[in-house]
CSV table of C-alpha atoms in Angstrom, one decimal:
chain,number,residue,atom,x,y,z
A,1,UNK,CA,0.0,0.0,0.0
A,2,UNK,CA,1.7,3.2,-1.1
A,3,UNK,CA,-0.8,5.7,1.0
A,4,UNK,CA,-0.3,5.5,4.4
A,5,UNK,CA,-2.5,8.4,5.6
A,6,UNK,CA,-5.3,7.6,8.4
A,7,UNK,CA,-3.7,4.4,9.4
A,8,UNK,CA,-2.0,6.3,12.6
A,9,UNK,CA,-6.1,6.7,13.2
A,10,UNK,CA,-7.0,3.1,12.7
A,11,UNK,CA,-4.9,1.6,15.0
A,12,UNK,CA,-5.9,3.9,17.3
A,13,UNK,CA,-9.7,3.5,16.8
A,14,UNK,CA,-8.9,0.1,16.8
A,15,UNK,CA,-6.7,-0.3,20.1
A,16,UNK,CA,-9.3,2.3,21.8
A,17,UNK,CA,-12.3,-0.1,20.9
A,18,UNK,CA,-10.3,-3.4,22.3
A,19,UNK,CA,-10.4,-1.1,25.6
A,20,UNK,CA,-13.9,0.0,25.1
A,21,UNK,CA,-15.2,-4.2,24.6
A,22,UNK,CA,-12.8,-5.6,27.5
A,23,UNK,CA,-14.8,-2.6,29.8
A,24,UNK,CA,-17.8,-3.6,28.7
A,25,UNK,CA,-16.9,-6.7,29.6
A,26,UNK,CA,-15.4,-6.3,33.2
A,27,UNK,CA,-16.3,-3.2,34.7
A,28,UNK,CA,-19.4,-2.3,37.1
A,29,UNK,CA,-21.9,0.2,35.4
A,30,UNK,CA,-21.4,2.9,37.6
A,31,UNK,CA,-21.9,7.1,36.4
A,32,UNK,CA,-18.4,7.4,36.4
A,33,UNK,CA,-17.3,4.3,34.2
A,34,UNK,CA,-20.0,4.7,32.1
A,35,UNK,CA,-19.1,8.6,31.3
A,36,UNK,CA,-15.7,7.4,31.0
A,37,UNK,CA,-16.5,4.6,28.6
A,38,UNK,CA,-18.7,6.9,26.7
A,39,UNK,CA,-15.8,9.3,25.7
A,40,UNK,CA,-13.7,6.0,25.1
A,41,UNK,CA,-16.3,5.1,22.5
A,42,UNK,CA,-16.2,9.2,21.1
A,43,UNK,CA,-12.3,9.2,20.8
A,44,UNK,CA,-12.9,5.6,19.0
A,45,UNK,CA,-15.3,6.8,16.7
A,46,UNK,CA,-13.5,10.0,15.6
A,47,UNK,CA,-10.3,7.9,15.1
A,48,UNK,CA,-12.3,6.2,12.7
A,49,UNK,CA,-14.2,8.6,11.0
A,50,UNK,CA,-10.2,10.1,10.5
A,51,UNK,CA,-9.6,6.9,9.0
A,52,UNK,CA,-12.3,6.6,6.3
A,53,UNK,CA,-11.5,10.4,5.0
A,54,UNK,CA,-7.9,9.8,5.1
A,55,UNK,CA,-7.3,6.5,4.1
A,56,UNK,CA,-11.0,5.2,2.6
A,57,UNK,CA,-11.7,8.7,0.5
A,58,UNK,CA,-14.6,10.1,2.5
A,59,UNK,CA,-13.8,13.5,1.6
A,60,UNK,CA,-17.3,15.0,1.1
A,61,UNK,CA,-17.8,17.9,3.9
A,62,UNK,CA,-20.6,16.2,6.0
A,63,UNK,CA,-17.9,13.4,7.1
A,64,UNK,CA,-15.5,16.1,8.5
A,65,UNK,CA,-18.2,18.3,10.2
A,66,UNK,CA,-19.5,14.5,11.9
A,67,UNK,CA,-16.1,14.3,13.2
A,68,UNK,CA,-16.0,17.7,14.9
A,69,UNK,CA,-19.9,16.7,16.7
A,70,UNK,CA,-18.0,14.0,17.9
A,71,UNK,CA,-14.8,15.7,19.2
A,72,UNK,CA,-17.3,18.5,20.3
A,73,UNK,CA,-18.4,16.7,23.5
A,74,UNK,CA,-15.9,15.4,24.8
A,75,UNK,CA,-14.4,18.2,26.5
A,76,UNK,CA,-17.6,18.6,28.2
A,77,UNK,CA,-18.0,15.1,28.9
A,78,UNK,CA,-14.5,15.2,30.3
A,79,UNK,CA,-15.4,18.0,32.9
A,80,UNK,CA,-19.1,16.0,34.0
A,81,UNK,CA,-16.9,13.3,34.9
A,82,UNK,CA,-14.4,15.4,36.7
A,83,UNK,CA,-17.6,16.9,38.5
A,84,UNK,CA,-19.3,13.6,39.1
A,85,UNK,CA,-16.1,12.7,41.0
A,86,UNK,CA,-15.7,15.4,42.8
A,87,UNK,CA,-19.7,15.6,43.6
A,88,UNK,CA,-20.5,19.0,42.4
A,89,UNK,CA,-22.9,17.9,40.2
A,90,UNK,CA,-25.4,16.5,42.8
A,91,UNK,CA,-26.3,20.2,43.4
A,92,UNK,CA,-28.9,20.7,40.9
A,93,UNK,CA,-29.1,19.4,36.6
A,94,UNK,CA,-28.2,22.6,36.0
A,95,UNK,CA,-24.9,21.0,35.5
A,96,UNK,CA,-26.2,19.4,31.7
A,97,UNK,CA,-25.8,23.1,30.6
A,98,UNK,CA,-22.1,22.3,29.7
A,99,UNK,CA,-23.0,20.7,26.7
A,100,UNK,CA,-24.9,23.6,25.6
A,101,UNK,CA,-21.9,25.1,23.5
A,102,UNK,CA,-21.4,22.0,21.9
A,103,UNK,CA,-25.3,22.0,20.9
A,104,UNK,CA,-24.9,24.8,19.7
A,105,UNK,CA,-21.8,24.3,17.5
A,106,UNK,CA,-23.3,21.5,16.1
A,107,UNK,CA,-26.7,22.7,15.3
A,108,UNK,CA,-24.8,26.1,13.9
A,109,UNK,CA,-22.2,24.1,11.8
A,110,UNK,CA,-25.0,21.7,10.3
A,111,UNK,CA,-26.3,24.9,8.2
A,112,UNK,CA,-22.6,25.5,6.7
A,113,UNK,CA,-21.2,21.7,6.1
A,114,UNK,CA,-20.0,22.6,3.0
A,115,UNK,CA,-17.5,24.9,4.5
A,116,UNK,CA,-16.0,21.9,6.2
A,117,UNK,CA,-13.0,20.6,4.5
A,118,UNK,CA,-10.5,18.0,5.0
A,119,UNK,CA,-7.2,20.1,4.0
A,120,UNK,CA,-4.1,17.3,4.7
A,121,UNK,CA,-4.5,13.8,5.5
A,122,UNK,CA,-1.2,12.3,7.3
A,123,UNK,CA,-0.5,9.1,8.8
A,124,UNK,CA,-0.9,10.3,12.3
A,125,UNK,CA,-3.0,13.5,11.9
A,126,UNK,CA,-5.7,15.3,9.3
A,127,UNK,CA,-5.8,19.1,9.4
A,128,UNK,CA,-9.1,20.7,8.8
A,129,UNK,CA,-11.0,24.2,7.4
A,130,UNK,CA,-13.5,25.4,9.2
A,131,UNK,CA,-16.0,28.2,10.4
A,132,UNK,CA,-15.5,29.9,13.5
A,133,UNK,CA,-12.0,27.8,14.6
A,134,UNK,CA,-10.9,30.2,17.2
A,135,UNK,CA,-14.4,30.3,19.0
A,136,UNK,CA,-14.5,26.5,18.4
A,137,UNK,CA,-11.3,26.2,19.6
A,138,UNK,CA,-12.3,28.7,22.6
A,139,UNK,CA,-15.3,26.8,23.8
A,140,UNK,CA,-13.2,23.1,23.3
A,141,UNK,CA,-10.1,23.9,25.8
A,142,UNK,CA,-12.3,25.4,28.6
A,143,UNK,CA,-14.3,22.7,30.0
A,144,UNK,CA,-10.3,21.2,29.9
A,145,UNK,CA,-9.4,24.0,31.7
A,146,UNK,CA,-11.7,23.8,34.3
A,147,UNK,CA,-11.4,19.9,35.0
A,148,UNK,CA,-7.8,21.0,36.0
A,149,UNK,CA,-8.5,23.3,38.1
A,150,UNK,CA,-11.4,21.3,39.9
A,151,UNK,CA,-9.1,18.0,40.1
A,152,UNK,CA,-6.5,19.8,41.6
A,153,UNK,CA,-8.4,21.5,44.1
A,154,UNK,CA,-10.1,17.9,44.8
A,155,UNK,CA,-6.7,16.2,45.3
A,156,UNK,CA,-5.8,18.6,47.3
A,157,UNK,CA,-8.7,18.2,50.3
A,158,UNK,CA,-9.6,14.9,49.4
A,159,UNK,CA,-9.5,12.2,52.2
A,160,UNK,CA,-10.6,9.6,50.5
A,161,UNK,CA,-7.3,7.5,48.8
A,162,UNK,CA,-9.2,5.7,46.0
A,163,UNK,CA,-11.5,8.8,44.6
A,164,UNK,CA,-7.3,10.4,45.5
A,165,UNK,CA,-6.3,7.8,43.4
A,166,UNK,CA,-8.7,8.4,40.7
A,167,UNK,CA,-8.3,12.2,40.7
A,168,UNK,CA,-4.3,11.7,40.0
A,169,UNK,CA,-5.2,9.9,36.5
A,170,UNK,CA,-7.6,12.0,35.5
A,171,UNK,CA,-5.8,14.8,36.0
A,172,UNK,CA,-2.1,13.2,34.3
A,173,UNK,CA,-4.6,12.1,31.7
A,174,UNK,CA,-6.3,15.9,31.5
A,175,UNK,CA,-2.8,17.8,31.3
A,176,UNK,CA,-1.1,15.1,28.7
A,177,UNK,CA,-4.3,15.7,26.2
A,178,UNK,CA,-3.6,19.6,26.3
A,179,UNK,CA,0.4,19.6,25.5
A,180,UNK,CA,-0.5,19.9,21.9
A,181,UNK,CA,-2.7,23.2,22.5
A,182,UNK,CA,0.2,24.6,24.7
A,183,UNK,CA,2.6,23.8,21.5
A,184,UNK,CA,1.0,25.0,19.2
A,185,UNK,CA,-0.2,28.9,21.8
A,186,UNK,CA,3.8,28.7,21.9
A,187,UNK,CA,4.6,28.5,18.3
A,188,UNK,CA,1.4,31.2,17.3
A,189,UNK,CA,3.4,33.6,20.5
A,190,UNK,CA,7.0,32.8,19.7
A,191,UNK,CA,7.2,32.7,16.1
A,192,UNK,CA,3.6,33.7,14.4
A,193,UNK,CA,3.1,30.0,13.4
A,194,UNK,CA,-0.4,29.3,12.7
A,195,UNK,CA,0.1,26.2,10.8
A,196,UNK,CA,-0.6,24.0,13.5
A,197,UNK,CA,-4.1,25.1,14.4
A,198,UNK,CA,-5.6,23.7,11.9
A,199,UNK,CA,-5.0,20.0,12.5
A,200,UNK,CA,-4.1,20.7,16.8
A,201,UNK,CA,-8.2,19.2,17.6
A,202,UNK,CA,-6.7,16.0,15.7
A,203,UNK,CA,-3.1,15.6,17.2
A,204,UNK,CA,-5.1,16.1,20.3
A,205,UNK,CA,-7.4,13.3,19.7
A,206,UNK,CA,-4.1,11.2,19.1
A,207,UNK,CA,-2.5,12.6,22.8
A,208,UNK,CA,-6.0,11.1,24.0
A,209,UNK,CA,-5.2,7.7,23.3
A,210,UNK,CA,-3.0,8.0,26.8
A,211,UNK,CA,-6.1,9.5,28.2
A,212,UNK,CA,-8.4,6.9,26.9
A,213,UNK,CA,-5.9,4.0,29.1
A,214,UNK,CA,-6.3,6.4,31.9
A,215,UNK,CA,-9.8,6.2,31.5
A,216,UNK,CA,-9.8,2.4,31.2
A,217,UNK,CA,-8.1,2.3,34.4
A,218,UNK,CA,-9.7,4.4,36.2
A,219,UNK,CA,-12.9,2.4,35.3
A,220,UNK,CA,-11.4,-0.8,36.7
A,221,UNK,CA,-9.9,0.9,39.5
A,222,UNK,CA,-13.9,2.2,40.2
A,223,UNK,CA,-15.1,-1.8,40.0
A,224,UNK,CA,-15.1,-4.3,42.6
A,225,UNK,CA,-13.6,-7.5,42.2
A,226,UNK,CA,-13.1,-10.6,44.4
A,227,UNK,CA,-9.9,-10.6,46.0
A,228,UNK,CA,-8.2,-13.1,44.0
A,229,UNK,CA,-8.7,-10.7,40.8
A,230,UNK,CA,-8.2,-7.0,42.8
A,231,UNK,CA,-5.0,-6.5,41.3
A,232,UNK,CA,-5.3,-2.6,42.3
A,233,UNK,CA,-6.1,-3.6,45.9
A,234,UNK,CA,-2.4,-5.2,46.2
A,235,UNK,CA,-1.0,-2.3,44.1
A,236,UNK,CA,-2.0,0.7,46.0
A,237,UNK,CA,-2.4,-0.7,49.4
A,238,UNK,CA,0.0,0.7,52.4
A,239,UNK,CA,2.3,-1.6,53.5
C-alpha cells in the first residue's frame, strides 16, 4: 500500500475499541465508568471517522463536520466526569448546561457543512478548514481547563485515597491531552506559526489515546472485584 494516511487513526480506533469491549466486559456500570467509557467510545469513533477520509476517500464535507460533533463533546463530557467525582454535580441538573456550547456548535455548523473541508490527511494526523476555529477552539479547551482546576483543588482536600487515586489519573490524563494546545499557543506567541491550528483538535485526539488508558483504568480501578482478581487492591495498598 503506497498511501499510508489515516492508518496512525485506525490503530488507534482500533486499540481504543479493544479497551472499550474488555470494559464492557469487566467493569461495574457505575456514572463514572459509564461517562468514562462513553468518551472511550467518542475518541474511537473519531479515530475512525479520521480513517475513512484519510485512508477510505470520504472526503465529502458532512464526514469532517461529523467528526467535529463528535470531538465536540468530549471536553464537556471530560469535565461531567471530573464533577461527578468530585460531587459537584449532585447540586442541581443545571450541570447538563455544559453541553450547551457543543449543541450549539453542532446545530450552527450543520447549516454551513460545506465549508467543512479535509485540508491534509497524514498518517498520524488530518488538518481541517472550518467556520469559526478560534471560537470553536475557545469553547473546546475550557471545560479542559476547568477539569484542572477542579481535580486539583479535589486532590488537594480529598481524604478519601481511592477517589485520590482516581483524581491523579484524570488529571495526568487531562494535562497530557492539552500539550499539543500549549505547542501550538507557543509556536502562534513565539514565532507567528499558525500552521498547527488547523489539525491541533486531531493531534489532540491522538495525545488522547494515553487519556483513553487512563480512563480504562480508572474504570477498573472504580469496579469491585473478588480478591483473587483485585489487582489494584495489592497495588495501591499501604504496607
Amino acid at each position: 500500500m503506497d498511501n499510508w494516511n489515516g492508518i496512525g487513526s485506525l490503530l488507534i480506533a482500533c486499540l481504543e475499541l479493544l479497551l472499550l469491549f474488555n470494559l464492557l466486559v469487566f467493569i461495574e456500570k457505575n456514572k463514572i465508568n459509564k461517562i468514562a467509557m462513553v468518551m472511550i467510545a467518542l475518541l474511537a469513533a473519531y479515530q475512525s471517522m479520521e480513517f475513512l477520509m484519510c485512508q477510505v476517500g470520504l472526503q465529502d464535507s458532512f464526514y469532517p463536520y461529523l467528526a467535529f460533533v463528535i470531538i465536540g463533546f468530549l471536553p464537556p463530557l471530560n469535565l461531567l466526569l471530573a464533577l461527578t467525582l468530585t460531587n459537584y454535580q449532585n447540586l442541581n441538573r443545571n450541570v447538563l448546561m455544559i453541553f450547551i456550547p457543543a449543541i450549539a456548535f453542532s446545530i450552527y455548523y450543520l447549516f454551513v457543512i460545506p465549508k467543512f473541508v479535509v485540508a491534509k490527511c497524514a498518517v498520524l494526523y488530518a488538518s481541517y478548514h472550518y467556520p469559526l476555529g478560534d471560537l470553536f477552539g475557545a469553547f473546546y479547551y475550557l471545560p479542559i481547563l476547568i477539569s484542572i482546576v477542579l481535580l486539583i483543588k479535589f486532590i488537594k482536600k480529598e481524604a478519601d485515597k481511592k477517589k485520590k487515586i482516581i483524581a491523579k489519573v484524570l488529571l495526568f490524563g487531562a494535562i497530557f491531552i492539552s500539550l499539543p494546545s500549549l505547542l501550538g499557543f507557543s509556536l502562534i506567541i513565539t514565532s507567528n506559526n499558525y500552521s498547527i491550528i488547523s489539525s491541533i483538535e486531531s493531534i489532540m485526539c491522538k495525545f488522547a489515546f494515553i487519556y483513553a488508558v487512563c480512563l480504562s483504568f480508572v474504570c477498573l480501578y472504580n469496579s469491585p472485584f473478588n480478591d483473587e482478581r483485585n489487582y489494584f487492591k495489592y497495588l495501591f495498598n499501604n504496607k
